mmCIF file of N, CA and C in Angstrom:
data_model
loop_
_atom_site.group_PDB
_atom_site.id
_atom_site.type_symbol
_atom_site.label_atom_id
_atom_site.label_comp_id
_atom_site.label_asym_id
_atom_site.label_seq_id
_atom_site.Cartn_x
_atom_site.Cartn_y
_atom_site.Cartn_z
ATOM 1 N N MET A 1 15.617 -4.124 0.838
ATOM 2 C CA MET A 1 14.285 -4.293 0.297
ATOM 3 C C MET A 1 13.249 -3.567 1.138
ATOM 4 N N ALA A 2 13.497 -3.435 2.417
ATOM 5 C CA ALA A 2 12.554 -2.734 3.280
ATOM 6 C C ALA A 2 12.468 -1.261 2.883
ATOM 7 N N ILE A 3 13.604 -0.666 2.597
ATOM 8 C CA ILE A 3 13.610 0.741 2.183
ATOM 9 C C ILE A 3 12.940 0.876 0.821
ATOM 10 N N ALA A 4 13.173 -0.059 -0.079
ATOM 11 C CA ALA A 4 12.520 -0.028 -1.391
ATOM 12 C C ALA A 4 11.008 -0.141 -1.238
ATOM 13 N N SER A 5 10.566 -0.979 -0.324
ATOM 14 C CA SER A 5 9.139 -1.126 -0.071
ATOM 15 C C SER A 5 8.520 0.188 0.387
ATOM 16 N N LEU A 6 9.186 0.841 1.316
ATOM 17 C CA LEU A 6 8.665 2.108 1.812
ATOM 18 C C LEU A 6 8.682 3.176 0.720
ATOM 19 N N ALA A 7 9.715 3.196 -0.100
ATOM 20 C CA ALA A 7 9.798 4.184 -1.181
ATOM 21 C C ALA A 7 8.709 3.952 -2.228
ATOM 22 N N ILE A 8 8.492 2.712 -2.616
ATOM 23 C CA ILE A 8 7.453 2.398 -3.597
ATOM 24 C C ILE A 8 6.076 2.731 -3.031
ATOM 25 N N SER A 9 5.857 2.383 -1.784
ATOM 26 C CA SER A 9 4.568 2.651 -1.157
ATOM 27 C C SER A 9 4.319 4.146 -1.016
ATOM 28 N N PHE A 10 5.355 4.902 -0.695
ATOM 29 C CA PHE A 10 5.203 6.351 -0.598
ATOM 30 C C PHE A 10 4.907 6.943 -1.974
ATOM 31 N N ALA A 11 5.522 6.396 -3.010
ATOM 32 C CA ALA A 11 5.217 6.845 -4.374
ATOM 33 C C ALA A 11 3.752 6.575 -4.707
ATOM 34 N N ALA A 12 3.224 5.444 -4.262
ATOM 35 C CA ALA A 12 1.814 5.137 -4.485
ATOM 36 C C ALA A 12 0.927 6.131 -3.747
ATOM 37 N N TYR A 13 1.332 6.492 -2.546
ATOM 38 C CA TYR A 13 0.568 7.496 -1.793
ATOM 39 C C TYR A 13 0.543 8.820 -2.547
ATOM 40 N N LEU A 14 1.691 9.240 -3.065
ATOM 41 C CA LEU A 14 1.738 10.485 -3.831
ATOM 42 C C LEU A 14 0.901 10.382 -5.103
ATOM 43 N N LEU A 15 0.944 9.244 -5.768
ATOM 44 C CA LEU A 15 0.114 9.051 -6.946
ATOM 45 C C LEU A 15 -1.365 9.149 -6.614
ATOM 46 N N SER A 16 -1.751 8.600 -5.474
ATOM 47 C CA SER A 16 -3.162 8.659 -5.097
ATOM 48 C C SER A 16 -3.592 10.081 -4.759
ATOM 49 N N ARG A 17 -2.667 10.885 -4.299
ATOM 50 C CA ARG A 17 -3.005 12.275 -3.969
ATOM 51 C C ARG A 17 -3.079 13.158 -5.204
ATOM 52 N N TYR A 18 -2.210 12.919 -6.176
ATOM 53 C CA TYR A 18 -2.080 13.854 -7.292
ATOM 54 C C TYR A 18 -2.510 13.307 -8.646
ATOM 55 N N THR A 19 -2.870 12.033 -8.721
ATOM 56 C CA THR A 19 -3.360 11.463 -9.979
ATOM 57 C C THR A 19 -4.585 10.615 -9.669
ATOM 58 N N ASN A 20 -4.911 9.761 -10.565
ATOM 59 C CA ASN A 20 -6.044 8.867 -10.417
ATOM 60 C C ASN A 20 -5.716 7.755 -9.416
ATOM 61 N N ILE A 21 -6.657 7.425 -8.552
ATOM 62 C CA ILE A 21 -6.440 6.386 -7.543
ATOM 63 C C ILE A 21 -6.217 5.025 -8.195
ATOM 64 N N LEU A 22 -6.777 4.812 -9.383
ATOM 65 C CA LEU A 22 -6.603 3.526 -10.059
ATOM 66 C C LEU A 22 -5.160 3.286 -10.470
ATOM 67 N N VAL A 23 -4.398 4.349 -10.640
ATOM 68 C CA VAL A 23 -2.971 4.220 -10.952
ATOM 69 C C VAL A 23 -2.200 3.838 -9.694
ATOM 70 N N ALA A 24 -2.633 4.346 -8.549
ATOM 71 C CA ALA A 24 -1.902 4.158 -7.303
ATOM 72 C C ALA A 24 -2.070 2.766 -6.707
ATOM 73 N N VAL A 25 -3.181 2.119 -6.966
ATOM 74 C CA VAL A 25 -3.448 0.819 -6.333
ATOM 75 C C VAL A 25 -2.420 -0.242 -6.723
ATOM 76 N N PRO A 26 -2.116 -0.448 -8.015
ATOM 77 C CA PRO A 26 -1.106 -1.475 -8.326
ATOM 78 C C PRO A 26 0.287 -1.124 -7.821
ATOM 79 N N VAL A 27 0.617 0.159 -7.819
ATOM 80 C CA VAL A 27 1.933 0.570 -7.303
ATOM 81 C C VAL A 27 1.992 0.318 -5.794
ATOM 82 N N GLY A 28 0.928 0.654 -5.090
ATOM 83 C CA GLY A 28 0.878 0.394 -3.654
ATOM 84 C C GLY A 28 0.935 -1.088 -3.334
ATOM 85 N N ALA A 29 0.242 -1.886 -4.133
ATOM 86 C CA ALA A 29 0.278 -3.333 -3.927
ATOM 87 C C ALA A 29 1.692 -3.875 -4.154
ATOM 88 N N ALA A 30 2.379 -3.329 -5.135
ATOM 89 C CA ALA A 30 3.762 -3.750 -5.375
ATOM 90 C C ALA A 30 4.648 -3.397 -4.182
ATOM 91 N N GLY A 31 4.466 -2.214 -3.636
ATOM 92 C CA GLY A 31 5.230 -1.824 -2.446
ATOM 93 C C GLY A 31 4.939 -2.730 -1.262
ATOM 94 N N ALA A 32 3.676 -3.101 -1.100
ATOM 95 C CA ALA A 32 3.307 -3.989 0.003
ATOM 96 C C ALA A 32 3.901 -5.379 -0.190
ATOM 97 N N VAL A 33 3.880 -5.877 -1.410
ATOM 98 C CA VAL A 33 4.455 -7.203 -1.683
ATOM 99 C C VAL A 33 5.961 -7.197 -1.414
ATOM 100 N N VAL A 34 6.635 -6.145 -1.850
ATOM 101 C CA VAL A 34 8.076 -6.037 -1.572
ATOM 102 C C VAL A 34 8.310 -5.983 -0.062
ATOM 103 N N GLY A 35 7.428 -5.307 0.661
ATOM 104 C CA GLY A 35 7.535 -5.265 2.119
ATOM 105 C C GLY A 35 7.368 -6.629 2.759
ATOM 106 N N HIS A 36 6.430 -7.424 2.241
ATOM 107 C CA HIS A 36 6.251 -8.783 2.764
ATOM 108 C C HIS A 36 7.491 -9.642 2.493
ATOM 109 N N ILE A 37 8.045 -9.502 1.302
ATOM 110 C CA ILE A 37 9.261 -10.244 0.974
ATOM 111 C C ILE A 37 10.410 -9.814 1.880
ATOM 112 N N ALA A 38 10.528 -8.517 2.118
ATOM 113 C CA ALA A 38 11.595 -8.004 2.985
ATOM 114 C C ALA A 38 11.438 -8.529 4.413
ATOM 115 N N ARG A 39 10.211 -8.544 4.917
ATOM 116 C CA ARG A 39 10.003 -9.072 6.281
ATOM 117 C C ARG A 39 10.373 -10.543 6.366
ATOM 118 N N ARG A 40 10.051 -11.314 5.339
ATOM 119 C CA ARG A 40 10.402 -12.732 5.342
ATOM 120 C C ARG A 40 11.919 -12.904 5.337
ATOM 121 N N GLN A 41 12.613 -12.104 4.516
ATOM 122 C CA GLN A 41 14.075 -12.193 4.468
ATOM 123 C C GLN A 41 14.691 -11.775 5.801
ATOM 124 N N ILE A 42 14.156 -10.735 6.407
ATOM 125 C CA ILE A 42 14.680 -10.273 7.699
ATOM 126 C C ILE A 42 14.462 -11.347 8.765
ATOM 127 N N ARG A 43 13.302 -11.991 8.726
ATOM 128 C CA ARG A 43 13.011 -13.028 9.712
ATOM 129 C C ARG A 43 13.937 -14.229 9.539
ATOM 130 N N ARG A 44 14.208 -14.611 8.304
ATOM 131 C CA ARG A 44 15.062 -15.779 8.052
ATOM 132 C C ARG A 44 16.526 -15.511 8.358
ATOM 133 N N ALA A 45 17.043 -14.407 7.848
ATOM 134 C CA ALA A 45 18.481 -14.146 7.948
ATOM 135 C C ALA A 45 18.838 -13.257 9.130
ATOM 136 N N GLY A 46 17.826 -12.727 9.779
ATOM 137 C CA GLY A 46 18.115 -11.753 10.829
ATOM 138 C C GLY A 46 18.442 -10.415 10.195
ATOM 139 N N GLY A 47 18.562 -9.438 10.981
ATOM 140 C CA GLY A 47 18.907 -8.141 10.434
ATOM 141 C C GLY A 47 17.951 -7.071 10.911
ATOM 142 N N ARG A 48 18.140 -5.918 10.344
ATOM 143 C CA ARG A 48 17.349 -4.769 10.759
ATOM 144 C C ARG A 48 16.423 -4.348 9.632
ATOM 145 N N GLY A 49 15.461 -3.516 9.967
ATOM 146 C CA GLY A 49 14.545 -2.995 8.971
ATOM 147 C C GLY A 49 13.153 -3.577 9.056
ATOM 148 N N ARG A 50 12.887 -4.310 10.127
ATOM 149 C CA ARG A 50 11.580 -4.954 10.270
ATOM 150 C C ARG A 50 10.445 -3.939 10.272
ATOM 151 N N PHE A 51 10.624 -2.832 10.994
ATOM 152 C CA PHE A 51 9.565 -1.833 11.087
ATOM 153 C C PHE A 51 9.469 -0.978 9.832
ATOM 154 N N VAL A 52 10.576 -0.798 9.133
ATOM 155 C CA VAL A 52 10.538 -0.090 7.855
ATOM 156 C C VAL A 52 9.743 -0.912 6.847
ATOM 157 N N ALA A 53 9.950 -2.215 6.833
ATOM 158 C CA ALA A 53 9.191 -3.099 5.946
ATOM 159 C C ALA A 53 7.709 -3.074 6.312
ATOM 160 N N LEU A 54 7.411 -3.081 7.603
ATOM 161 C CA LEU A 54 6.019 -3.016 8.044
ATOM 162 C C LEU A 54 5.371 -1.701 7.625
ATOM 163 N N ALA A 55 6.107 -0.605 7.725
ATOM 164 C CA ALA A 55 5.582 0.690 7.281
ATOM 165 C C ALA A 55 5.314 0.664 5.780
ATOM 166 N N GLY A 56 6.187 0.036 5.008
ATOM 167 C CA GLY A 56 5.962 -0.097 3.573
ATOM 168 C C GLY A 56 4.714 -0.897 3.259
ATOM 169 N N ILE A 57 4.463 -1.931 4.045
ATOM 170 C CA ILE A 57 3.263 -2.745 3.847
ATOM 171 C C ILE A 57 2.010 -1.927 4.147
ATOM 172 N N VAL A 58 2.004 -1.241 5.266
ATOM 173 C CA VAL A 58 0.825 -0.466 5.669
ATOM 174 C C VAL A 58 0.549 0.665 4.684
ATOM 175 N N VAL A 59 1.571 1.437 4.356
ATOM 176 C CA VAL A 59 1.388 2.566 3.441
ATOM 177 C C VAL A 59 1.037 2.059 2.041
ATOM 178 N N GLY A 60 1.550 0.912 1.662
ATOM 179 C CA GLY A 60 1.257 0.357 0.347
ATOM 180 C C GLY A 60 -0.188 -0.058 0.173
ATOM 181 N N TRP A 61 -0.819 -0.546 1.228
ATOM 182 C CA TRP A 61 -2.206 -0.991 1.109
ATOM 183 C C TRP A 61 -3.211 0.137 1.282
ATOM 184 N N ILE A 62 -2.786 1.313 1.705
ATOM 185 C CA ILE A 62 -3.721 2.428 1.915
ATOM 186 C C ILE A 62 -4.490 2.786 0.643
ATOM 187 N N PRO A 63 -3.852 2.943 -0.538
ATOM 188 C CA PRO A 63 -4.652 3.280 -1.727
ATOM 189 C C PRO A 63 -5.718 2.226 -2.063
ATOM 190 N N ALA A 64 -5.419 0.962 -1.847
ATOM 191 C CA ALA A 64 -6.404 -0.084 -2.124
ATOM 192 C C ALA A 64 -7.586 0.014 -1.162
ATOM 193 N N VAL A 65 -7.309 0.282 0.095
ATOM 194 C CA VAL A 65 -8.380 0.424 1.083
ATOM 195 C C VAL A 65 -9.240 1.641 0.758
ATOM 196 N N VAL A 66 -8.601 2.745 0.395
ATOM 197 C CA VAL A 66 -9.349 3.950 0.035
ATOM 198 C C VAL A 66 -10.240 3.676 -1.176
ATOM 199 N N LEU A 67 -9.708 2.978 -2.175
ATOM 200 C CA LEU A 67 -10.500 2.656 -3.352
ATOM 201 C C LEU A 67 -11.697 1.783 -2.987
ATOM 202 N N LEU A 68 -11.496 0.800 -2.125
ATOM 203 C CA LEU A 68 -12.609 -0.058 -1.709
ATOM 204 C C LEU A 68 -13.681 0.726 -0.957
ATOM 205 N N VAL A 69 -13.275 1.638 -0.109
ATOM 206 C CA VAL A 69 -14.242 2.457 0.630
ATOM 207 C C VAL A 69 -15.026 3.352 -0.332
ATOM 208 N N VAL A 70 -14.325 3.984 -1.263
ATOM 209 C CA VAL A 70 -14.993 4.859 -2.226
ATOM 210 C C VAL A 70 -15.957 4.056 -3.097
ATOM 211 N N LEU A 71 -15.523 2.894 -3.573
ATOM 212 C CA LEU A 71 -16.420 2.059 -4.371
ATOM 213 C C LEU A 71 -17.625 1.593 -3.560
ATOM 214 N N GLY A 72 -17.403 1.239 -2.304
ATOM 215 C CA GLY A 72 -18.520 0.832 -1.453
ATOM 216 C C GLY A 72 -19.512 1.952 -1.238
ATOM 217 N N LEU A 73 -19.015 3.160 -1.011
ATOM 218 C CA LEU A 73 -19.919 4.302 -0.855
ATOM 219 C C LEU A 73 -20.658 4.596 -2.152
ATOM 220 N N TYR A 74 -19.963 4.493 -3.264
ATOM 221 C CA TYR A 74 -20.595 4.734 -4.568
ATOM 222 C C TYR A 74 -21.720 3.739 -4.822
ATOM 223 N N VAL A 75 -21.454 2.471 -4.569
ATOM 224 C CA VAL A 75 -22.469 1.442 -4.784
ATOM 225 C C VAL A 75 -23.629 1.646 -3.830
ATOM 226 N N SER A 76 -23.339 2.017 -2.599
ATOM 227 C CA SER A 76 -24.382 2.231 -1.607
ATOM 228 C C SER A 76 -25.285 3.400 -2.009
ATOM 229 N N VAL A 77 -24.690 4.497 -2.412
ATOM 230 C CA VAL A 77 -25.487 5.676 -2.803
ATOM 231 C C VAL A 77 -26.209 5.407 -4.110
ATOM 232 N N ARG A 78 -25.538 4.759 -5.048
ATOM 233 C CA ARG A 78 -26.123 4.477 -6.357
ATOM 234 C C ARG A 78 -27.280 3.489 -6.232
ATOM 235 N N GLY A 79 -27.174 2.543 -5.304
ATOM 236 C CA GLY A 79 -28.225 1.550 -5.122
ATOM 237 C C GLY A 79 -29.475 2.124 -4.475
ATOM 238 N N ASN A 80 -29.308 3.156 -3.652
ATOM 239 C CA ASN A 80 -30.455 3.759 -2.974
ATOM 240 C C ASN A 80 -31.126 4.844 -3.805
ATOM 241 N N GLY A 81 -30.462 5.290 -4.858
ATOM 242 C CA GLY A 81 -30.965 6.424 -5.632
ATOM 243 C C GLY A 81 -31.842 5.993 -6.714
#
């Protein structure tokens, strides 16, 4: 699941680069959720892949953070204009 998380999150990153960011946010969130599930399973059962799952979580949330920053800048500029 950790590898799946990283793969889904990387797909979201590619979507954010080459398509609309609104498409990438739900895909990135899905990758991050899978990463959280993978970390919980690794913690309970032991095993490897803890850092791969963490990378999936971080990369998965990047499109959402970028969208929030862009929306914040848009609202800030639009409100002052």
